[in-house]
Amino acid sequence: MDFSNLGVAAIATTIVAIIVTVVFFAFWKARVAAEKRTNVVLLGVSGGGKTALFLRLRKNTFISTVPSLEENCEGGLIDCPGHHSLNQAALAKLKQAKAVIFVVDAVTFAENASEAANYLYDILLTESCRANGIPVYIVLNKSDNLNAVKSSYVKRRLEKDINSLRTTRAKNIDDISSDSVDTFIGEEGKDFSFSQIKSSIAFLEVSARTESGLDKLKEVVDQYVATE
Ligand SMILES: Nc1nc2c(ncn2[C@@H]2O[C@H](COP(=O)(O)OP(=O)(O)O)[C@@H](O)[C@H]2O)c(=O)[nH]1
Ligand SMILES: [Mg+2]
């Protein structure tokens, strides 16, 4: 037996093993970093006041008209544009989210309830909510307005609409004959209620304009993201 060859082979094997381990570790670390949840994401139907709330929480200002074409991001808080065509991009942000702030326009809620329920349904279907159970805060903005609805009404209405959506969405999936997409949330055989899902749901009534309820919202955000 040639011991010098054996020695070289052992050293080569060790070097290869080290390289493989280092490369594997580097990939693993990059993956973990990419999936790390560090943000709080503002989502919701356009016009609810996501950008107004973002500006209040991060710049301490209120501007009555703000164009919402681009994403705002500061101090771990992300304000996503609410246009329909961009919803998928906004939902993708949830992969890095510790919590969601779902902004609802408390003044026009009755007219926009089904749009809001559809959007919320999409959020609750994401892996972040279904598997990881990240908390969702439903924030009723514009509570300074006399016509603003209350959170008890919004809760009841959203639960009712989501209950109907479970049937419609399941039917649509049947129509396109796909059996792999699970579109059901909550407990089967029971009317939908937020208490049936993994994500905790909390309601807050606020006003970006008058700052009412904003201390509480700020506390919520600060609990998930460090403010420098
Ligand atoms: N009365 C009232 N109006 C608000 C409040 N917050 C936002 N708005 C107005 O609602 C409109 C939409 O707000 P914006 O932040 O752009 O909504 P976004 O599309 O969800 O980002 C703007 O004209 C804001 O001035 C609020 O607390 N009270
Ligand atoms: Mg906006």
PDB file of C-alpha atoms and ligand atoms in Angstrom:
ATOM      1  CA  MET A   1       0.000   0.000   0.000  1.00  0.00           C
ATOM      2  CA  ASP A   2       1.303   3.485  -0.909  1.00  0.00           C
ATOM      3  CA  PHE A   3       0.910   5.490   2.282  1.00  0.00           C
ATOM      4  CA  SER A   4       1.922   8.799   0.697  1.00  0.00           C
ATOM      5  CA  ASN A   5      -0.958   8.495  -1.841  1.00  0.00           C
ATOM      6  CA  LEU A   6      -3.306   7.615   0.979  1.00  0.00           C
ATOM      7  CA  GLY A   7      -2.210  10.741   2.849  1.00  0.00           C
ATOM      8  CA  VAL A   8      -2.800  12.962  -0.189  1.00  0.00           C
ATOM      9  CA  ALA A   9      -6.228  11.388  -0.705  1.00  0.00           C
ATOM     10  CA  ALA A  10      -7.143  12.015   2.939  1.00  0.00           C
ATOM     11  CA  ILE A  11      -6.061  15.662   2.741  1.00  0.00           C
ATOM     12  CA  ALA A  12      -7.951  16.142  -0.558  1.00  0.00           C
ATOM     13  CA  THR A  13     -11.092  14.579   0.927  1.00  0.00           C
ATOM     14  CA  THR A  14     -10.835  16.830   3.971  1.00  0.00           C
ATOM     15  CA  ILE A  15     -10.407  19.951   1.807  1.00  0.00           C
ATOM     16  CA  VAL A  16     -13.381  18.987  -0.374  1.00  0.00           C
ATOM     17  CA  ALA A  17     -15.485  18.320   2.743  1.00  0.00           C
ATOM     18  CA  ILE A  18     -14.555  21.738   4.168  1.00  0.00           C
ATOM     19  CA  ILE A  19     -15.373  23.503   0.883  1.00  0.00           C
ATOM     20  CA  VAL A  20     -18.734  21.713   0.608  1.00  0.00           C
ATOM     21  CA  THR A  21     -19.577  22.624   4.216  1.00  0.00           C
ATOM     22  CA  VAL A  22     -18.616  26.294   3.743  1.00  0.00           C
ATOM     23  CA  VAL A  23     -20.581  26.608   0.480  1.00  0.00           C
ATOM     24  CA  PHE A  24     -23.617  24.870   2.011  1.00  0.00           C
ATOM     25  CA  PHE A  25     -23.483  27.125   5.081  1.00  0.00           C
ATOM     26  CA  ALA A  26     -23.175  30.265   2.935  1.00  0.00           C
ATOM     27  CA  PHE A  27     -26.248  29.263   0.884  1.00  0.00           C
ATOM     28  CA  TRP A  28     -28.189  28.374   4.016  1.00  0.00           C
ATOM     29  CA  LYS A  29     -27.334  31.701   5.643  1.00  0.00           C
ATOM     30  CA  ALA A  30     -28.342  33.641   2.529  1.00  0.00           C
ATOM     31  CA  ARG A  31     -31.643  31.742   2.452  1.00  0.00           C
ATOM     32  CA  VAL A  32     -32.381  32.380   6.093  1.00  0.00           C
ATOM     33  CA  ALA A  33     -31.536  36.082   5.623  1.00  0.00           C
ATOM     34  CA  ALA A  34     -33.854  36.275   2.610  1.00  0.00           C
ATOM     35  CA  GLU A  35     -36.694  34.737   4.571  1.00  0.00           C
ATOM     36  CA  LYS A  36     -36.147  36.644   7.765  1.00  0.00           C
ATOM     37  CA  ARG A  37     -39.191  38.485   8.975  1.00  0.00           C
ATOM     38  CA  THR A  38     -38.216  42.039   9.799  1.00  0.00           C
ATOM     39  CA  ASN A  39     -41.024  44.304   8.614  1.00  0.00           C
ATOM     40  CA  VAL A  40     -44.526  45.498   9.313  1.00  0.00           C
ATOM     41  CA  VAL A  41     -46.485  45.862   6.077  1.00  0.00           C
ATOM     42  CA  LEU A  42     -49.347  48.293   5.431  1.00  0.00           C
ATOM     43  CA  LEU A  43     -51.868  46.801   3.015  1.00  0.00           C
ATOM     44  CA  GLY A  44     -55.426  47.609   1.993  1.00  0.00           C
ATOM     45  CA  VAL A  45     -57.694  48.955  -0.698  1.00  0.00           C
ATOM     46  CA  SER A  46     -56.453  52.149  -2.357  1.00  0.00           C
ATOM     47  CA  GLY A  47     -57.553  55.371  -0.675  1.00  0.00           C
ATOM     48  CA  GLY A  48     -57.855  53.999   2.859  1.00  0.00           C
ATOM     49  CA  GLY A  49     -54.935  56.057   4.125  1.00  0.00           C
ATOM     50  CA  LYS A  50     -51.932  53.714   4.114  1.00  0.00           C
ATOM     51  CA  THR A  51     -49.577  56.436   2.914  1.00  0.00           C
ATOM     52  CA  ALA A  52     -51.099  58.966   5.311  1.00  0.00           C
ATOM     53  CA  LEU A  53     -50.522  56.561   8.216  1.00  0.00           C
ATOM     54  CA  PHE A  54     -46.996  55.797   6.996  1.00  0.00           C
ATOM     55  CA  LEU A  55     -46.188  59.527   6.872  1.00  0.00           C
ATOM     56  CA  ARG A  56     -47.664  60.036  10.352  1.00  0.00           C
ATOM     57  CA  LEU A  57     -45.714  57.156  11.859  1.00  0.00           C
ATOM     58  CA  ARG A  58     -42.428  57.824  10.109  1.00  0.00           C
ATOM     59  CA  LYS A  59     -42.353  61.572   9.279  1.00  0.00           C
ATOM     60  CA  ASN A  60     -44.901  62.886  11.750  1.00  0.00           C
ATOM     61  CA  THR A  61     -46.735  64.795   9.038  1.00  0.00           C
ATOM     62  CA  PHE A  62     -50.097  64.707   7.333  1.00  0.00           C
ATOM     63  CA  ILE A  63     -50.374  65.615   3.665  1.00  0.00           C
ATOM     64  CA  SER A  64     -53.906  65.571   2.294  1.00  0.00           C
ATOM     65  CA  THR A  65     -53.072  64.310  -1.213  1.00  0.00           C
ATOM     66  CA  VAL A  66     -50.225  61.911  -1.705  1.00  0.00           C
ATOM     67  CA  PRO A  67     -49.591  60.077  -4.952  1.00  0.00           C
ATOM     68  CA  SER A  68     -49.226  56.366  -4.183  1.00  0.00           C
ATOM     69  CA  LEU A  69     -47.337  54.919  -7.082  1.00  0.00           C
ATOM     70  CA  GLU A  70     -44.244  53.744  -5.309  1.00  0.00           C
ATOM     71  CA  GLU A  71     -43.543  51.827  -2.199  1.00  0.00           C
ATOM     72  CA  ASN A  72     -42.451  53.722   0.919  1.00  0.00           C
ATOM     73  CA  CYS A  73     -40.174  51.967   3.352  1.00  0.00           C
ATOM     74  CA  GLU A  74     -38.579  53.296   6.512  1.00  0.00           C
ATOM     75  CA  GLY A  75     -37.733  51.887   9.902  1.00  0.00           C
ATOM     76  CA  GLY A  76     -39.145  48.476   9.055  1.00  0.00           C
ATOM     77  CA  LEU A  77     -42.525  49.893   8.029  1.00  0.00           C
ATOM     78  CA  ILE A  78     -43.548  49.298   4.405  1.00  0.00           C
ATOM     79  CA  ASP A  79     -46.376  51.186   2.662  1.00  0.00           C
ATOM     80  CA  CYS A  80     -47.458  49.279  -0.437  1.00  0.00           C
ATOM     81  CA  PRO A  81     -49.388  50.961  -3.252  1.00  0.00           C
ATOM     82  CA  GLY A  82     -52.960  49.661  -3.103  1.00  0.00           C
ATOM     83  CA  HIS A  83     -53.775  49.409  -6.803  1.00  0.00           C
ATOM     84  CA  HIS A  84     -55.250  46.130  -7.878  1.00  0.00           C
ATOM     85  CA  SER A  85     -52.635  45.256 -10.437  1.00  0.00           C
ATOM     86  CA  LEU A  86     -49.996  45.614  -7.758  1.00  0.00           C
ATOM     87  CA  ASN A  87     -51.678  43.462  -5.135  1.00  0.00           C
ATOM     88  CA  GLN A  88     -49.597  40.385  -5.919  1.00  0.00           C
ATOM     89  CA  ALA A  89     -46.394  42.352  -5.448  1.00  0.00           C
ATOM     90  CA  ALA A  90     -47.774  43.691  -2.177  1.00  0.00           C
ATOM     91  CA  LEU A  91     -48.715  40.191  -0.998  1.00  0.00           C
ATOM     92  CA  ALA A  92     -45.179  38.997  -1.757  1.00  0.00           C
ATOM     93  CA  LYS A  93     -43.964  41.475   0.872  1.00  0.00           C
ATOM     94  CA  LEU A  94     -45.618  39.306   3.501  1.00  0.00           C
ATOM     95  CA  LYS A  95     -42.765  36.802   3.225  1.00  0.00           C
ATOM     96  CA  GLN A  96     -40.662  39.256   5.187  1.00  0.00           C
ATOM     97  CA  ALA A  97     -43.443  40.533   7.423  1.00  0.00           C
ATOM     98  CA  LYS A  98     -43.727  40.125  11.169  1.00  0.00           C
ATOM     99  CA  ALA A  99     -47.206  41.635  11.133  1.00  0.00           C
ATOM    100  CA  VAL A 100     -49.752  43.137   8.733  1.00  0.00           C
ATOM    101  CA  ILE A 101     -51.621  46.378   9.133  1.00  0.00           C
ATOM    102  CA  PHE A 102     -54.714  46.117   6.967  1.00  0.00           C
ATOM    103  CA  VAL A 103     -56.026  49.646   6.477  1.00  0.00           C
ATOM    104  CA  VAL A 104     -59.747  50.141   5.956  1.00  0.00           C
ATOM    105  CA  ASP A 105     -61.435  53.414   5.021  1.00  0.00           C
ATOM    106  CA  ALA A 106     -63.986  53.764   7.830  1.00  0.00           C
ATOM    107  CA  VAL A 107     -65.978  56.346   5.843  1.00  0.00           C
ATOM    108  CA  THR A 108     -66.527  54.412   2.610  1.00  0.00           C
ATOM    109  CA  PHE A 109     -66.333  50.938   4.141  1.00  0.00           C
ATOM    110  CA  ALA A 110     -69.959  50.005   3.447  1.00  0.00           C
ATOM    111  CA  GLU A 111     -69.486  50.602  -0.313  1.00  0.00           C
ATOM    112  CA  ASN A 112     -66.063  48.953  -0.492  1.00  0.00           C
ATOM    113  CA  ALA A 113     -66.630  46.079   1.920  1.00  0.00           C
ATOM    114  CA  SER A 114     -66.502  43.301  -0.660  1.00  0.00           C
ATOM    115  CA  GLU A 115     -63.278  44.651  -2.190  1.00  0.00           C
ATOM    116  CA  ALA A 116     -61.749  44.854   1.285  1.00  0.00           C
ATOM    117  CA  ALA A 117     -62.968  41.336   2.163  1.00  0.00           C
ATOM    118  CA  ASN A 118     -61.468  39.949  -1.057  1.00  0.00           C
ATOM    119  CA  TYR A 119     -58.133  41.573  -0.353  1.00  0.00           C
ATOM    120  CA  LEU A 120     -58.136  40.387   3.259  1.00  0.00           C
ATOM    121  CA  TYR A 121     -59.010  36.872   2.078  1.00  0.00           C
ATOM    122  CA  ASP A 122     -55.918  36.895  -0.177  1.00  0.00           C
ATOM    123  CA  ILE A 123     -53.809  37.996   2.780  1.00  0.00           C
ATOM    124  CA  LEU A 124     -55.200  35.276   5.050  1.00  0.00           C
ATOM    125  CA  LEU A 125     -54.488  32.678   2.350  1.00  0.00           C
ATOM    126  CA  THR A 126     -50.774  33.477   2.272  1.00  0.00           C
ATOM    127  CA  GLU A 127     -48.360  31.087   3.913  1.00  0.00           C
ATOM    128  CA  SER A 128     -47.333  33.870   6.293  1.00  0.00           C
ATOM    129  CA  CYS A 129     -50.821  33.810   7.797  1.00  0.00           C
ATOM    130  CA  ARG A 130     -51.829  30.176   7.287  1.00  0.00           C
ATOM    131  CA  ALA A 131     -48.609  28.501   8.325  1.00  0.00           C
ATOM    132  CA  ASN A 132     -46.768  31.151  10.316  1.00  0.00           C
ATOM    133  CA  GLY A 133     -49.822  32.871  11.773  1.00  0.00           C
ATOM    134  CA  ILE A 134     -48.435  36.396  11.596  1.00  0.00           C
ATOM    135  CA  PRO A 135     -50.822  38.835  13.344  1.00  0.00           C
ATOM    136  CA  VAL A 136     -53.142  41.033  11.299  1.00  0.00           C
ATOM    137  CA  TYR A 137     -54.264  44.414  12.651  1.00  0.00           C
ATOM    138  CA  ILE A 138     -57.360  45.748  10.943  1.00  0.00           C
ATOM    139  CA  VAL A 139     -57.020  49.506  11.228  1.00  0.00           C
ATOM    140  CA  LEU A 140     -60.097  51.644  10.605  1.00  0.00           C
ATOM    141  CA  ASN A 141     -58.685  54.953   9.434  1.00  0.00           C
ATOM    142  CA  LYS A 142     -60.513  58.310   9.092  1.00  0.00           C
ATOM    143  CA  SER A 143     -62.334  57.834  12.404  1.00  0.00           C
ATOM    144  CA  ASP A 144     -62.325  61.663  12.662  1.00  0.00           C
ATOM    145  CA  ASN A 145     -65.197  61.681  10.159  1.00  0.00           C
ATOM    146  CA  LEU A 146     -68.740  61.654  11.585  1.00  0.00           C
ATOM    147  CA  ASN A 147     -69.759  58.942   9.123  1.00  0.00           C
ATOM    148  CA  ALA A 148     -66.946  56.598  10.144  1.00  0.00           C
ATOM    149  CA  VAL A 149     -68.143  53.080  10.946  1.00  0.00           C
ATOM    150  CA  LYS A 150     -67.147  51.214  14.114  1.00  0.00           C
ATOM    151  CA  SER A 151     -64.918  48.155  14.340  1.00  0.00           C
ATOM    152  CA  SER A 152     -67.719  45.867  15.600  1.00  0.00           C
ATOM    153  CA  TYR A 153     -69.602  46.517  12.347  1.00  0.00           C
ATOM    154  CA  VAL A 154     -66.478  46.040  10.199  1.00  0.00           C
ATOM    155  CA  LYS A 155     -65.693  42.758  11.960  1.00  0.00           C
ATOM    156  CA  ARG A 156     -69.197  41.355  11.442  1.00  0.00           C
ATOM    157  CA  ARG A 157     -69.309  42.465   7.811  1.00  0.00           C
ATOM    158  CA  LEU A 158     -65.854  41.084   6.950  1.00  0.00           C
ATOM    159  CA  GLU A 159     -66.627  37.745   8.610  1.00  0.00           C
ATOM    160  CA  LYS A 160     -69.893  37.525   6.677  1.00  0.00           C
ATOM    161  CA  ASP A 161     -68.226  38.383   3.343  1.00  0.00           C
ATOM    162  CA  ILE A 162     -65.320  35.999   3.948  1.00  0.00           C
ATOM    163  CA  ASN A 163     -67.853  33.292   4.779  1.00  0.00           C
ATOM    164  CA  SER A 164     -69.463  33.761   1.339  1.00  0.00           C
ATOM    165  CA  LEU A 165     -66.090  34.017  -0.383  1.00  0.00           C
ATOM    166  CA  ARG A 166     -65.130  30.569   0.902  1.00  0.00           C
ATOM    167  CA  THR A 167     -67.943  29.121  -1.218  1.00  0.00           C
ATOM    168  CA  THR A 168     -67.420  31.317  -4.289  1.00  0.00           C
ATOM    169  CA  ARG A 169     -63.697  30.763  -4.378  1.00  0.00           C
ATOM    170  CA  ALA A 170     -64.020  27.000  -3.953  1.00  0.00           C
ATOM    171  CA  LYS A 171     -66.535  26.995  -6.834  1.00  0.00           C
ATOM    172  CA  ASN A 172     -64.210  29.003  -9.086  1.00  0.00           C
ATOM    173  CA  ILE A 173     -61.429  26.522  -8.422  1.00  0.00           C
ATOM    174  CA  ASP A 174     -63.789  23.643  -9.366  1.00  0.00           C
ATOM    175  CA  ASP A 175     -64.617  25.494 -12.566  1.00  0.00           C
ATOM    176  CA  ILE A 176     -61.001  25.548 -13.648  1.00  0.00           C
ATOM    177  CA  SER A 177     -60.689  21.930 -12.504  1.00  0.00           C
ATOM    178  CA  SER A 178     -57.694  22.407 -10.278  1.00  0.00           C
ATOM    179  CA  ASP A 179     -57.650  20.339  -7.147  1.00  0.00           C
ATOM    180  CA  SER A 180     -54.353  21.398  -5.679  1.00  0.00           C
ATOM    181  CA  VAL A 181     -55.134  24.953  -4.589  1.00  0.00           C
ATOM    182  CA  ASP A 182     -56.562  25.157  -1.097  1.00  0.00           C
ATOM    183  CA  THR A 183     -58.709  28.257  -0.921  1.00  0.00           C
ATOM    184  CA  PHE A 184     -60.510  27.492   2.306  1.00  0.00           C
ATOM    185  CA  ILE A 185     -59.810  29.270   5.579  1.00  0.00           C
ATOM    186  CA  GLY A 186     -61.341  28.665   8.986  1.00  0.00           C
ATOM    187  CA  GLU A 187     -63.261  25.664  10.280  1.00  0.00           C
ATOM    188  CA  GLU A 188     -65.338  23.556   7.928  1.00  0.00           C
ATOM    189  CA  GLY A 189     -69.017  23.170   8.726  1.00  0.00           C
ATOM    190  CA  LYS A 190     -69.134  26.423  10.701  1.00  0.00           C
ATOM    191  CA  ASP A 191     -69.795  30.012   9.714  1.00  0.00           C
ATOM    192  CA  PHE A 192     -66.485  31.833   9.351  1.00  0.00           C
ATOM    193  CA  SER A 193     -65.156  33.762  12.302  1.00  0.00           C
ATOM    194  CA  PHE A 194     -61.710  35.310  12.794  1.00  0.00           C
ATOM    195  CA  SER A 195     -61.243  33.182  15.916  1.00  0.00           C
ATOM    196  CA  GLN A 196     -60.934  30.080  13.670  1.00  0.00           C
ATOM    197  CA  ILE A 197     -57.646  31.056  11.996  1.00  0.00           C
ATOM    198  CA  LYS A 198     -54.041  30.852  13.099  1.00  0.00           C
ATOM    199  CA  SER A 199     -53.308  34.586  12.700  1.00  0.00           C
ATOM    200  CA  SER A 200     -54.608  36.734  15.512  1.00  0.00           C
ATOM    201  CA  ILE A 201     -56.873  39.549  14.337  1.00  0.00           C
ATOM    202  CA  ALA A 202     -57.177  42.830  16.232  1.00  0.00           C
ATOM    203  CA  PHE A 203     -59.093  45.998  15.410  1.00  0.00           C
ATOM    204  CA  LEU A 204     -58.029  49.603  15.928  1.00  0.00           C
ATOM    205  CA  GLU A 205     -59.886  52.844  15.164  1.00  0.00           C
ATOM    206  CA  VAL A 206     -57.534  55.660  14.189  1.00  0.00           C
ATOM    207  CA  SER A 207     -57.221  58.919  12.303  1.00  0.00           C
ATOM    208  CA  ALA A 208     -54.059  59.865  10.433  1.00  0.00           C
ATOM    209  CA  ARG A 209     -55.516  63.363  10.197  1.00  0.00           C
ATOM    210  CA  THR A 210     -56.228  64.107  13.867  1.00  0.00           C
ATOM    211  CA  GLU A 211     -53.808  61.491  15.273  1.00  0.00           C
ATOM    212  CA  SER A 212     -56.552  59.906  17.334  1.00  0.00           C
ATOM    213  CA  GLY A 213     -55.670  56.294  18.200  1.00  0.00           C
ATOM    214  CA  LEU A 214     -52.201  56.703  16.726  1.00  0.00           C
ATOM    215  CA  ASP A 215     -50.324  56.146  19.999  1.00  0.00           C
ATOM    216  CA  LYS A 216     -51.801  52.674  20.141  1.00  0.00           C
ATOM    217  CA  LEU A 217     -50.918  51.996  16.492  1.00  0.00           C
ATOM    218  CA  LYS A 218     -47.391  53.250  17.074  1.00  0.00           C
ATOM    219  CA  GLU A 219     -47.059  50.864  20.026  1.00  0.00           C
ATOM    220  CA  VAL A 220     -48.210  48.007  17.827  1.00  0.00           C
ATOM    221  CA  VAL A 221     -45.649  48.824  15.130  1.00  0.00           C
ATOM    222  CA  ASP A 222     -42.817  49.399  17.617  1.00  0.00           C
ATOM    223  CA  GLN A 223     -43.446  46.023  19.159  1.00  0.00           C
ATOM    224  CA  TYR A 224     -42.375  44.373  15.871  1.00  0.00           C
ATOM    225  CA  VAL A 225     -39.750  46.725  14.453  1.00  0.00           C
ATOM    226  CA  ALA A 226     -36.957  48.485  16.208  1.00  0.00           C
ATOM    227  CA  THR A 227     -37.075  52.229  15.731  1.00  0.00           C
ATOM    228  CA  GLU A 228     -33.418  53.191  15.443  1.00  0.00           C
TER     229      GLU A 228
HETATM  230  N1  LIG B   1     -60.575  62.584   6.983  1.00  0.00           N
HETATM  231  C1  LIG B   1     -59.464  61.865   6.846  1.00  0.00           C
HETATM  232  N2  LIG B   1     -58.907  61.716   5.625  1.00  0.00           N
HETATM  233  C2  LIG B   1     -57.785  60.961   5.534  1.00  0.00           C
HETATM  234  C3  LIG B   1     -57.195  60.342   6.669  1.00  0.00           C
HETATM  235  N3  LIG B   1     -56.119  59.640   6.265  1.00  0.00           N
HETATM  236  C4  LIG B   1     -56.030  59.818   4.934  1.00  0.00           C
HETATM  237  N4  LIG B   1     -57.024  60.621   4.487  1.00  0.00           N
HETATM  238  C5  LIG B   1     -57.262  61.040   3.096  1.00  0.00           C
HETATM  239  O1  LIG B   1     -57.600  59.898   2.327  1.00  0.00           O
HETATM  240  C6  LIG B   1     -57.036  59.974   1.027  1.00  0.00           C
HETATM  241  C7  LIG B   1     -56.253  58.711   0.700  1.00  0.00           C
HETATM  242  O2  LIG B   1     -55.139  58.604   1.572  1.00  0.00           O
HETATM  243  P1  LIG B   1     -53.827  57.809   1.154  1.00  0.00           P
HETATM  244  O3  LIG B   1     -52.893  57.818   2.302  1.00  0.00           O
HETATM  245  O4  LIG B   1     -53.301  58.310  -0.143  1.00  0.00           O
HETATM  246  O5  LIG B   1     -54.445  56.343   0.924  1.00  0.00           O
HETATM  247  P2  LIG B   1     -53.717  55.035   0.351  1.00  0.00           P
HETATM  248  O6  LIG B   1     -54.142  54.902  -1.072  1.00  0.00           O
HETATM  249  O7  LIG B   1     -54.265  53.905   1.175  1.00  0.00           O
HETATM  250  O8  LIG B   1     -52.252  55.203   0.512  1.00  0.00           O
HETATM  251  C8  LIG B   1     -56.159  61.227   1.014  1.00  0.00           C
HETATM  252  O9  LIG B   1     -56.862  62.255   0.357  1.00  0.00           O
HETATM  253  C9  LIG B   1     -55.973  61.553   2.477  1.00  0.00           C
HETATM  254  O10 LIG B   1     -55.836  62.923   2.699  1.00  0.00           O
HETATM  255  C10 LIG B   1     -57.820  60.533   7.946  1.00  0.00           C
HETATM  256  O11 LIG B   1     -57.405  60.035   8.990  1.00  0.00           O
HETATM  257  N5  LIG B   1     -58.952  61.301   7.957  1.00  0.00           N
HETATM  258 MG    MG B   2     -50.742  55.113  -0.795  1.00  0.00          MG
END
